[in-house]
């Protein structure tokens, strides 16, 4: 009799008995707020394929570019907080845009639940293959010789590829024209052709083009050299002492997503990031797997938001 009562109690309080589906019961969507081809898209596809296997459901990658990631981010912020729509969260979307844009339709600090920090990414300073600049020092000299003549491409206003150069300009006293694109995939062809002078591109989106000789790499933006291209000096080593700008990406969910779902996605993704295969795949792209608890990702986002918001205020950078 006691066994029957225990079984009945379990059935009574099970998700199925109460009309709640077990998670996940259908495909999961990861929204990439940028065009295909950039590092955010690359990482989403690497993680999505493996996460789908771990969760037993398909993980669909949906690219929703535009407005420096704001279109895709808003779509996720307005989605049901049920774990079936996730955001590939980036430096720009989570830590920069709210300070950069006058008008915002979402609040990254309130509308998202950080899930997991996926990867830390060094940017790489790249120029067209026929550029006369072969070092960061020569690039700075050219920019100072003719202020405003040189231009830089970015994957969008507020992206790490934009703010990395704003920090560089601030620390070197240079004037370089910003040309924003809807994603790195659209910016890189114009860099290769020489229509723009330089780009501080996320390394995963640049490595193949560097190796193919379509662009020339001058330095990396982290404080240490990148394992993918150890021959490249850092910007700090190249004469801009103390310079550091890292891009990063992770997963975020709409605010009020149940904690048990957040923990499940975190746990499965952390296990994927801990595998030698995934660490090697990310290292090949110039990225470092991170992982950790949702709270750790949240703390990182807060620190980054403070850093970039301060730079935006000091530089008076505003996008209408």
mmCIF file of C-alpha atoms in Angstrom:
data_model
loop_
_atom_site.group_PDB
_atom_site.id
_atom_site.type_symbol
_atom_site.label_atom_id
_atom_site.label_comp_id
_atom_site.label_asym_id
_atom_site.label_seq_id
_atom_site.Cartn_x
_atom_site.Cartn_y
_atom_site.Cartn_z
ATOM 1 C CA UNK A 1 0.000 0.000 0.000
ATOM 2 C CA UNK A 2 2.824 2.405 0.874
ATOM 3 C CA UNK A 3 4.496 1.730 -2.508
ATOM 4 C CA UNK A 4 1.216 2.505 -4.311
ATOM 5 C CA UNK A 5 0.887 5.799 -2.423
ATOM 6 C CA UNK A 6 4.458 6.806 -3.320
ATOM 7 C CA UNK A 7 3.884 6.045 -7.020
ATOM 8 C CA UNK A 8 0.599 7.950 -6.984
ATOM 9 C CA UNK A 9 2.298 10.930 -5.326
ATOM 10 C CA UNK A 10 5.065 10.976 -7.941
ATOM 11 C CA UNK A 11 2.526 10.881 -10.750
ATOM 12 C CA UNK A 12 0.493 13.645 -9.154
ATOM 13 C CA UNK A 13 3.429 16.040 -8.962
ATOM 14 C CA UNK A 14 5.197 15.054 -12.192
ATOM 15 C CA UNK A 15 5.368 17.651 -15.000
ATOM 16 C CA UNK A 16 3.444 15.369 -17.355
ATOM 17 C CA UNK A 17 0.631 14.743 -14.865
ATOM 18 C CA UNK A 18 0.243 18.490 -14.294
ATOM 19 C CA UNK A 19 0.078 19.240 -17.988
ATOM 20 C CA UNK A 20 3.624 20.630 -18.137
ATOM 21 C CA UNK A 21 5.908 19.233 -20.807
ATOM 22 C CA UNK A 22 9.317 17.935 -19.878
ATOM 23 C CA UNK A 23 12.100 20.221 -21.091
ATOM 24 C CA UNK A 24 13.016 20.112 -23.869
ATOM 25 C CA UNK A 25 10.033 18.674 -25.697
ATOM 26 C CA UNK A 26 10.577 20.468 -29.009
ATOM 27 C CA UNK A 27 13.396 22.143 -30.989
ATOM 28 C CA UNK A 28 15.340 25.007 -29.420
ATOM 29 C CA UNK A 29 16.201 28.179 -31.286
ATOM 30 C CA UNK A 30 19.458 30.111 -30.797
ATOM 31 C CA UNK A 31 19.198 33.599 -32.269
ATOM 32 C CA UNK A 32 22.448 35.024 -33.632
ATOM 33 C CA UNK A 33 21.944 38.805 -33.849
ATOM 34 C CA UNK A 34 24.430 39.153 -36.699
ATOM 35 C CA UNK A 35 24.812 37.942 -40.270
ATOM 36 C CA UNK A 36 26.355 34.525 -41.019
ATOM 37 C CA UNK A 37 30.126 34.230 -41.238
ATOM 38 C CA UNK A 38 31.279 36.100 -38.138
ATOM 39 C CA UNK A 39 32.599 34.634 -34.891
ATOM 40 C CA UNK A 40 29.195 34.782 -33.169
ATOM 41 C CA UNK A 41 27.684 32.667 -35.919
ATOM 42 C CA UNK A 42 30.626 30.246 -35.947
ATOM 43 C CA UNK A 43 30.405 29.632 -32.203
ATOM 44 C CA UNK A 44 26.632 29.269 -32.242
ATOM 45 C CA UNK A 45 26.850 26.517 -34.837
ATOM 46 C CA UNK A 46 29.699 24.718 -33.055
ATOM 47 C CA UNK A 47 27.779 24.726 -29.763
ATOM 48 C CA UNK A 48 24.303 24.238 -31.236
ATOM 49 C CA UNK A 49 25.108 20.985 -32.996
ATOM 50 C CA UNK A 50 26.500 19.397 -29.840
ATOM 51 C CA UNK A 51 23.905 20.895 -27.506
ATOM 52 C CA UNK A 52 21.147 19.396 -29.622
ATOM 53 C CA UNK A 53 22.663 15.958 -29.148
ATOM 54 C CA UNK A 54 22.998 16.458 -25.406
ATOM 55 C CA UNK A 55 19.402 17.671 -24.990
ATOM 56 C CA UNK A 56 17.856 15.211 -27.411
ATOM 57 C CA UNK A 57 16.260 17.955 -29.512
ATOM 58 C CA UNK A 58 17.290 19.869 -32.599
ATOM 59 C CA UNK A 59 18.949 23.231 -31.975
ATOM 60 C CA UNK A 60 18.198 25.625 -34.811
ATOM 61 C CA UNK A 61 20.459 28.616 -35.489
ATOM 62 C CA UNK A 62 18.568 31.691 -36.666
ATOM 63 C CA UNK A 63 20.455 34.735 -37.940
ATOM 64 C CA UNK A 64 18.617 38.011 -37.288
ATOM 65 C CA UNK A 65 21.104 40.790 -38.128
ATOM 66 C CA UNK A 66 20.600 44.514 -37.983
ATOM 67 C CA UNK A 67 20.941 47.557 -35.713
ATOM 68 C CA UNK A 68 24.227 46.305 -34.197
ATOM 69 C CA UNK A 69 22.583 43.190 -32.822
ATOM 70 C CA UNK A 70 19.576 45.006 -31.368
ATOM 71 C CA UNK A 71 17.011 43.458 -33.716
ATOM 72 C CA UNK A 72 17.907 39.900 -32.783
ATOM 73 C CA UNK A 73 18.353 40.746 -29.107
ATOM 74 C CA UNK A 74 14.945 42.429 -28.909
ATOM 75 C CA UNK A 75 13.317 39.402 -30.537
ATOM 76 C CA UNK A 76 14.731 37.143 -27.819
ATOM 77 C CA UNK A 77 13.892 39.601 -25.024
ATOM 78 C CA UNK A 78 10.250 39.542 -26.163
ATOM 79 C CA UNK A 79 10.112 35.751 -26.505
ATOM 80 C CA UNK A 80 8.417 33.439 -24.041
ATOM 81 C CA UNK A 81 10.726 32.658 -21.088
ATOM 82 C CA UNK A 82 10.451 28.909 -21.593
ATOM 83 C CA UNK A 83 13.960 27.917 -22.671
ATOM 84 C CA UNK A 84 13.070 27.423 -26.330
ATOM 85 C CA UNK A 85 14.514 30.737 -27.532
ATOM 86 C CA UNK A 86 18.061 31.681 -26.564
ATOM 87 C CA UNK A 87 20.336 34.542 -27.534
ATOM 88 C CA UNK A 88 23.923 34.256 -28.655
ATOM 89 C CA UNK A 89 24.927 37.097 -26.360
ATOM 90 C CA UNK A 90 27.889 39.282 -27.274
ATOM 91 C CA UNK A 91 29.930 42.143 -25.897
ATOM 92 C CA UNK A 92 27.957 44.676 -27.907
ATOM 93 C CA UNK A 93 24.477 43.407 -27.158
ATOM 94 C CA UNK A 94 25.037 42.829 -23.446
ATOM 95 C CA UNK A 95 27.589 45.469 -22.422
ATOM 96 C CA UNK A 96 27.738 48.299 -24.959
ATOM 97 C CA UNK A 97 24.516 49.061 -26.809
ATOM 98 C CA UNK A 98 22.493 50.345 -23.863
ATOM 99 C CA UNK A 99 25.071 53.101 -23.343
ATOM 100 C CA UNK A 100 25.694 53.736 -27.039
ATOM 101 C CA UNK A 101 22.225 54.127 -28.525
ATOM 102 C CA UNK A 102 19.883 56.976 -27.616
ATOM 103 C CA UNK A 103 16.815 54.828 -28.191
ATOM 104 C CA UNK A 104 16.666 51.201 -27.076
ATOM 105 C CA UNK A 105 13.774 48.754 -27.142
ATOM 106 C CA UNK A 106 15.243 46.395 -24.541
ATOM 107 C CA UNK A 107 17.393 46.623 -21.423
ATOM 108 C CA UNK A 108 20.158 44.035 -21.435
ATOM 109 C CA UNK A 109 20.537 44.277 -17.643
ATOM 110 C CA UNK A 110 16.868 43.507 -17.005
ATOM 111 C CA UNK A 111 15.537 41.572 -19.989
ATOM 112 C CA UNK A 112 17.976 38.645 -20.026
ATOM 113 C CA UNK A 113 19.156 35.842 -17.777
ATOM 114 C CA UNK A 114 22.849 35.024 -18.381
ATOM 115 C CA UNK A 115 23.216 31.287 -18.967
ATOM 116 C CA UNK A 116 26.884 30.578 -19.691
ATOM 117 C CA UNK A 117 30.052 32.319 -20.850
ATOM 118 C CA UNK A 118 31.128 30.380 -23.941
ATOM 119 C CA UNK A 119 34.330 31.938 -25.239
ATOM 120 C CA UNK A 120 36.751 34.801 -24.874
ATOM 121 C CA UNK A 121 38.016 36.075 -28.193
ATOM 122 C CA UNK A 122 40.978 38.211 -29.117
ATOM 123 C CA UNK A 123 40.440 40.603 -31.983
ATOM 124 C CA UNK A 124 43.127 40.932 -34.618
ATOM 125 C CA UNK A 125 44.262 44.106 -36.350
ATOM 126 C CA UNK A 126 44.023 43.465 -40.091
ATOM 127 C CA UNK A 127 44.672 45.620 -43.153
ATOM 128 C CA UNK A 128 44.334 45.045 -46.915
ATOM 129 C CA UNK A 129 47.129 42.890 -48.386
ATOM 130 C CA UNK A 130 48.594 45.879 -50.263
ATOM 131 C CA UNK A 131 48.468 48.278 -47.301
ATOM 132 C CA UNK A 132 51.752 50.134 -46.722
ATOM 133 C CA UNK A 133 51.364 49.580 -42.957
ATOM 134 C CA UNK A 134 53.181 46.487 -41.764
ATOM 135 C CA UNK A 135 53.182 47.244 -38.039
ATOM 136 C CA UNK A 136 50.834 48.913 -35.588
ATOM 137 C CA UNK A 137 53.383 51.693 -35.232
ATOM 138 C CA UNK A 138 53.233 52.398 -38.958
ATOM 139 C CA UNK A 139 49.440 52.355 -38.817
ATOM 140 C CA UNK A 140 49.439 54.945 -36.030
ATOM 141 C CA UNK A 141 51.948 57.102 -37.911
ATOM 142 C CA UNK A 142 49.779 57.039 -41.059
ATOM 143 C CA UNK A 143 46.667 57.947 -39.058
ATOM 144 C CA UNK A 144 48.422 60.882 -37.393
ATOM 145 C CA UNK A 145 49.913 62.134 -40.655
ATOM 146 C CA UNK A 146 46.467 62.576 -42.249
ATOM 147 C CA UNK A 147 43.774 62.701 -39.534
ATOM 148 C CA UNK A 148 40.411 61.390 -40.684
ATOM 149 C CA UNK A 149 41.701 59.931 -43.955
ATOM 150 C CA UNK A 150 42.073 56.341 -42.772
ATOM 151 C CA UNK A 151 38.883 54.359 -42.165
ATOM 152 C CA UNK A 152 37.987 51.241 -40.240
ATOM 153 C CA UNK A 153 35.250 48.701 -40.832
ATOM 154 C CA UNK A 154 33.207 47.126 -38.062
ATOM 155 C CA UNK A 155 30.486 44.503 -37.829
ATOM 156 C CA UNK A 156 28.175 47.259 -36.577
ATOM 157 C CA UNK A 157 28.059 50.282 -34.301
ATOM 158 C CA UNK A 158 28.606 49.125 -30.735
ATOM 159 C CA UNK A 159 30.209 45.817 -31.664
ATOM 160 C CA UNK A 160 33.550 44.831 -30.178
ATOM 161 C CA UNK A 161 35.066 45.426 -33.631
ATOM 162 C CA UNK A 162 33.888 49.035 -33.319
ATOM 163 C CA UNK A 163 34.725 49.708 -29.678
ATOM 164 C CA UNK A 164 38.166 48.101 -29.954
ATOM 165 C CA UNK A 165 39.126 50.833 -32.411
ATOM 166 C CA UNK A 166 37.486 53.563 -30.308
ATOM 167 C CA UNK A 167 39.687 52.451 -27.406
ATOM 168 C CA UNK A 168 42.690 52.375 -29.751
ATOM 169 C CA UNK A 169 41.924 55.900 -31.001
ATOM 170 C CA UNK A 170 41.550 57.143 -27.435
ATOM 171 C CA UNK A 171 44.896 55.688 -26.364
ATOM 172 C CA UNK A 172 46.841 56.759 -29.477
ATOM 173 C CA UNK A 173 45.290 60.176 -30.110
ATOM 174 C CA UNK A 174 44.296 59.280 -33.673
ATOM 175 C CA UNK A 175 41.301 60.186 -35.838
ATOM 176 C CA UNK A 176 40.037 57.243 -37.927
ATOM 177 C CA UNK A 177 36.691 57.188 -39.729
ATOM 178 C CA UNK A 178 34.197 54.502 -38.694
ATOM 179 C CA UNK A 179 32.373 52.566 -41.452
ATOM 180 C CA UNK A 180 29.784 50.250 -39.824
ATOM 181 C CA UNK A 181 28.392 47.163 -41.586
ATOM 182 C CA UNK A 182 25.636 44.693 -40.704
ATOM 183 C CA UNK A 183 28.174 42.001 -39.928
ATOM 184 C CA UNK A 184 31.787 40.983 -40.478
ATOM 185 C CA UNK A 185 30.779 38.881 -43.467
ATOM 186 C CA UNK A 186 29.841 42.080 -45.283
ATOM 187 C CA UNK A 187 32.728 44.168 -43.972
ATOM 188 C CA UNK A 188 35.597 41.839 -44.851
ATOM 189 C CA UNK A 189 35.199 41.987 -48.670
ATOM 190 C CA UNK A 190 35.527 45.785 -48.562
ATOM 191 C CA UNK A 191 38.630 45.474 -46.397
ATOM 192 C CA UNK A 192 40.174 42.952 -48.783
ATOM 193 C CA UNK A 193 39.558 45.254 -51.733
ATOM 194 C CA UNK A 194 41.040 48.252 -49.940
ATOM 195 C CA UNK A 195 37.818 50.258 -49.706
ATOM 196 C CA UNK A 196 38.482 50.578 -45.977
ATOM 197 C CA UNK A 197 41.888 50.894 -44.338
ATOM 198 C CA UNK A 198 41.692 48.501 -41.397
ATOM 199 C CA UNK A 199 39.556 46.342 -39.144
ATOM 200 C CA UNK A 200 39.928 45.019 -35.612
ATOM 201 C CA UNK A 201 38.116 41.806 -36.438
ATOM 202 C CA UNK A 202 37.217 38.922 -34.123
ATOM 203 C CA UNK A 203 39.946 36.367 -34.737
ATOM 204 C CA UNK A 204 37.606 33.467 -35.647
ATOM 205 C CA UNK A 205 36.260 35.467 -38.581
ATOM 206 C CA UNK A 206 39.727 36.519 -39.732
ATOM 207 C CA UNK A 207 42.006 33.473 -39.404
ATOM 208 C CA UNK A 208 41.112 31.821 -42.727
ATOM 209 C CA UNK A 209 41.476 35.105 -44.632
ATOM 210 C CA UNK A 210 44.845 35.801 -42.996
ATOM 211 C CA UNK A 211 46.137 32.347 -43.901
ATOM 212 C CA UNK A 212 44.861 32.749 -47.458
ATOM 213 C CA UNK A 213 46.700 36.062 -47.828
ATOM 214 C CA UNK A 214 43.503 38.020 -48.410
ATOM 215 C CA UNK A 215 44.316 40.357 -45.506
ATOM 216 C CA UNK A 216 47.467 41.112 -43.529
ATOM 217 C CA UNK A 217 47.515 40.763 -39.747
ATOM 218 C CA UNK A 218 49.493 43.222 -37.627
ATOM 219 C CA UNK A 219 48.675 42.412 -33.991
ATOM 220 C CA UNK A 220 46.133 40.951 -31.571
ATOM 221 C CA UNK A 221 44.138 42.960 -29.045
ATOM 222 C CA UNK A 222 44.498 40.774 -25.956
ATOM 223 C CA UNK A 223 47.154 41.182 -23.284
ATOM 224 C CA UNK A 224 48.726 37.906 -24.354
ATOM 225 C CA UNK A 225 49.483 36.468 -27.769
ATOM 226 C CA UNK A 226 46.885 34.213 -29.356
ATOM 227 C CA UNK A 227 47.617 30.487 -29.526
ATOM 228 C CA UNK A 228 46.206 30.380 -33.064
ATOM 229 C CA UNK A 229 48.827 32.864 -34.325
ATOM 230 C CA UNK A 230 51.605 33.168 -31.730
ATOM 231 C CA UNK A 231 53.862 35.043 -34.161
ATOM 232 C CA UNK A 232 51.622 38.111 -33.944
ATOM 233 C CA UNK A 233 52.518 40.649 -31.243
ATOM 234 C CA UNK A 234 49.868 42.240 -29.057
ATOM 235 C CA UNK A 235 48.843 45.860 -29.593
ATOM 236 C CA UNK A 236 50.383 46.573 -26.171
ATOM 237 C CA UNK A 237 53.683 45.024 -27.281
ATOM 238 C CA UNK A 238 53.486 47.159 -30.416
ATOM 239 C CA UNK A 239 53.725 50.422 -28.491
ATOM 240 C CA UNK A 240 50.241 51.033 -27.060
ATOM 241 C CA UNK A 241 51.015 50.155 -23.451
ATOM 242 C CA UNK A 242 48.095 48.744 -21.446
ATOM 243 C CA UNK A 243 45.813 48.279 -24.438
ATOM 244 C CA UNK A 244 43.409 45.337 -24.123
ATOM 245 C CA UNK A 245 40.128 44.638 -25.856
ATOM 246 C CA UNK A 246 38.562 41.212 -25.868
ATOM 247 C CA UNK A 247 35.360 40.145 -27.513
ATOM 248 C CA UNK A 248 33.268 37.421 -25.936
ATOM 249 C CA UNK A 249 30.126 35.421 -26.453
ATOM 250 C CA UNK A 250 27.760 33.333 -24.387
ATOM 251 C CA UNK A 251 24.187 32.199 -24.102
ATOM 252 C CA UNK A 252 21.404 34.244 -22.547
ATOM 253 C CA UNK A 253 17.700 33.571 -22.100
ATOM 254 C CA UNK A 254 14.699 35.877 -21.696
ATOM 255 C CA UNK A 255 14.237 37.178 -18.150
ATOM 256 C CA UNK A 256 12.076 34.955 -15.920
ATOM 257 C CA UNK A 257 13.180 31.749 -17.637
ATOM 258 C CA UNK A 258 12.918 29.037 -14.935
ATOM 259 C CA UNK A 259 16.155 28.490 -13.048
ATOM 260 C CA UNK A 260 16.024 24.739 -13.600
ATOM 261 C CA UNK A 261 16.053 25.304 -17.360
ATOM 262 C CA UNK A 262 18.928 27.794 -17.067
ATOM 263 C CA UNK A 263 20.866 25.257 -15.003
ATOM 264 C CA UNK A 264 20.158 22.444 -17.481
ATOM 265 C CA UNK A 265 21.426 24.426 -20.456
ATOM 266 C CA UNK A 266 24.409 25.641 -18.444
ATOM 267 C CA UNK A 267 25.315 22.131 -17.333
ATOM 268 C CA UNK A 268 25.099 20.606 -20.816
ATOM 269 C CA UNK A 269 26.973 23.481 -22.469
ATOM 270 C CA UNK A 270 29.698 23.471 -19.811
ATOM 271 C CA UNK A 271 30.252 19.767 -20.462
ATOM 272 C CA UNK A 272 30.595 20.484 -24.193
ATOM 273 C CA UNK A 273 33.091 23.295 -23.561
ATOM 274 C CA UNK A 274 35.176 21.016 -21.325
ATOM 275 C CA UNK A 275 35.775 18.461 -24.078
ATOM 276 C CA UNK A 276 39.244 18.452 -25.684
ATOM 277 C CA UNK A 277 37.622 18.535 -29.125
ATOM 278 C CA UNK A 278 35.660 21.724 -28.464
ATOM 279 C CA UNK A 279 38.581 23.440 -26.761
ATOM 280 C CA UNK A 280 40.762 22.581 -29.763
ATOM 281 C CA UNK A 281 38.131 23.803 -32.238
ATOM 282 C CA UNK A 282 37.827 27.118 -30.417
ATOM 283 C CA UNK A 283 41.610 27.484 -30.089
ATOM 284 C CA UNK A 284 41.963 26.995 -33.847
ATOM 285 C CA UNK A 285 39.683 30.005 -34.224
ATOM 286 C CA UNK A 286 41.690 32.139 -31.825
ATOM 287 C CA UNK A 287 39.210 31.761 -28.984
ATOM 288 C CA UNK A 288 39.417 30.334 -25.472
ATOM 289 C CA UNK A 289 36.630 28.219 -23.976
ATOM 290 C CA UNK A 290 35.422 29.584 -20.644
ATOM 291 C CA UNK A 291 32.287 27.997 -19.153
ATOM 292 C CA UNK A 292 31.387 28.510 -15.499
ATOM 293 C CA UNK A 293 28.140 29.143 -13.636
ATOM 294 C CA UNK A 294 25.454 31.620 -14.760
ATOM 295 C CA UNK A 295 26.450 33.891 -11.870
ATOM 296 C CA UNK A 296 30.012 34.089 -13.153
ATOM 297 C CA UNK A 297 28.822 35.123 -16.597
ATOM 298 C CA UNK A 298 26.547 37.736 -15.027
ATOM 299 C CA UNK A 299 29.482 39.210 -13.063
ATOM 300 C CA UNK A 300 31.604 39.359 -16.203
ATOM 301 C CA UNK A 301 28.827 41.171 -18.081
ATOM 302 C CA UNK A 302 28.490 43.759 -15.298
ATOM 303 C CA UNK A 303 32.238 44.476 -15.335
ATOM 304 C CA UNK A 304 32.292 44.795 -19.121
ATOM 305 C CA UNK A 305 29.228 47.056 -19.109
ATOM 306 C CA UNK A 306 30.975 49.410 -16.690
ATOM 307 C CA UNK A 307 34.197 49.474 -18.747
ATOM 308 C CA UNK A 308 32.615 50.210 -22.111
ATOM 309 C CA UNK A 309 29.970 52.590 -20.773
ATOM 310 C CA UNK A 310 32.753 54.695 -19.279
ATOM 311 C CA UNK A 311 34.621 54.823 -22.609
ATOM 312 C CA UNK A 312 31.431 55.772 -24.463
ATOM 313 C CA UNK A 313 30.767 58.627 -22.023
ATOM 314 C CA UNK A 314 34.339 59.892 -22.150
ATOM 315 C CA UNK A 315 34.454 59.794 -25.962
ATOM 316 C CA UNK A 316 30.975 61.211 -26.374
ATOM 317 C CA UNK A 317 30.010 58.375 -28.726
ATOM 318 C CA UNK A 318 26.300 58.341 -29.527
ATOM 319 C CA UNK A 319 24.337 56.500 -32.202
ATOM 320 C CA UNK A 320 20.842 57.753 -33.020
#
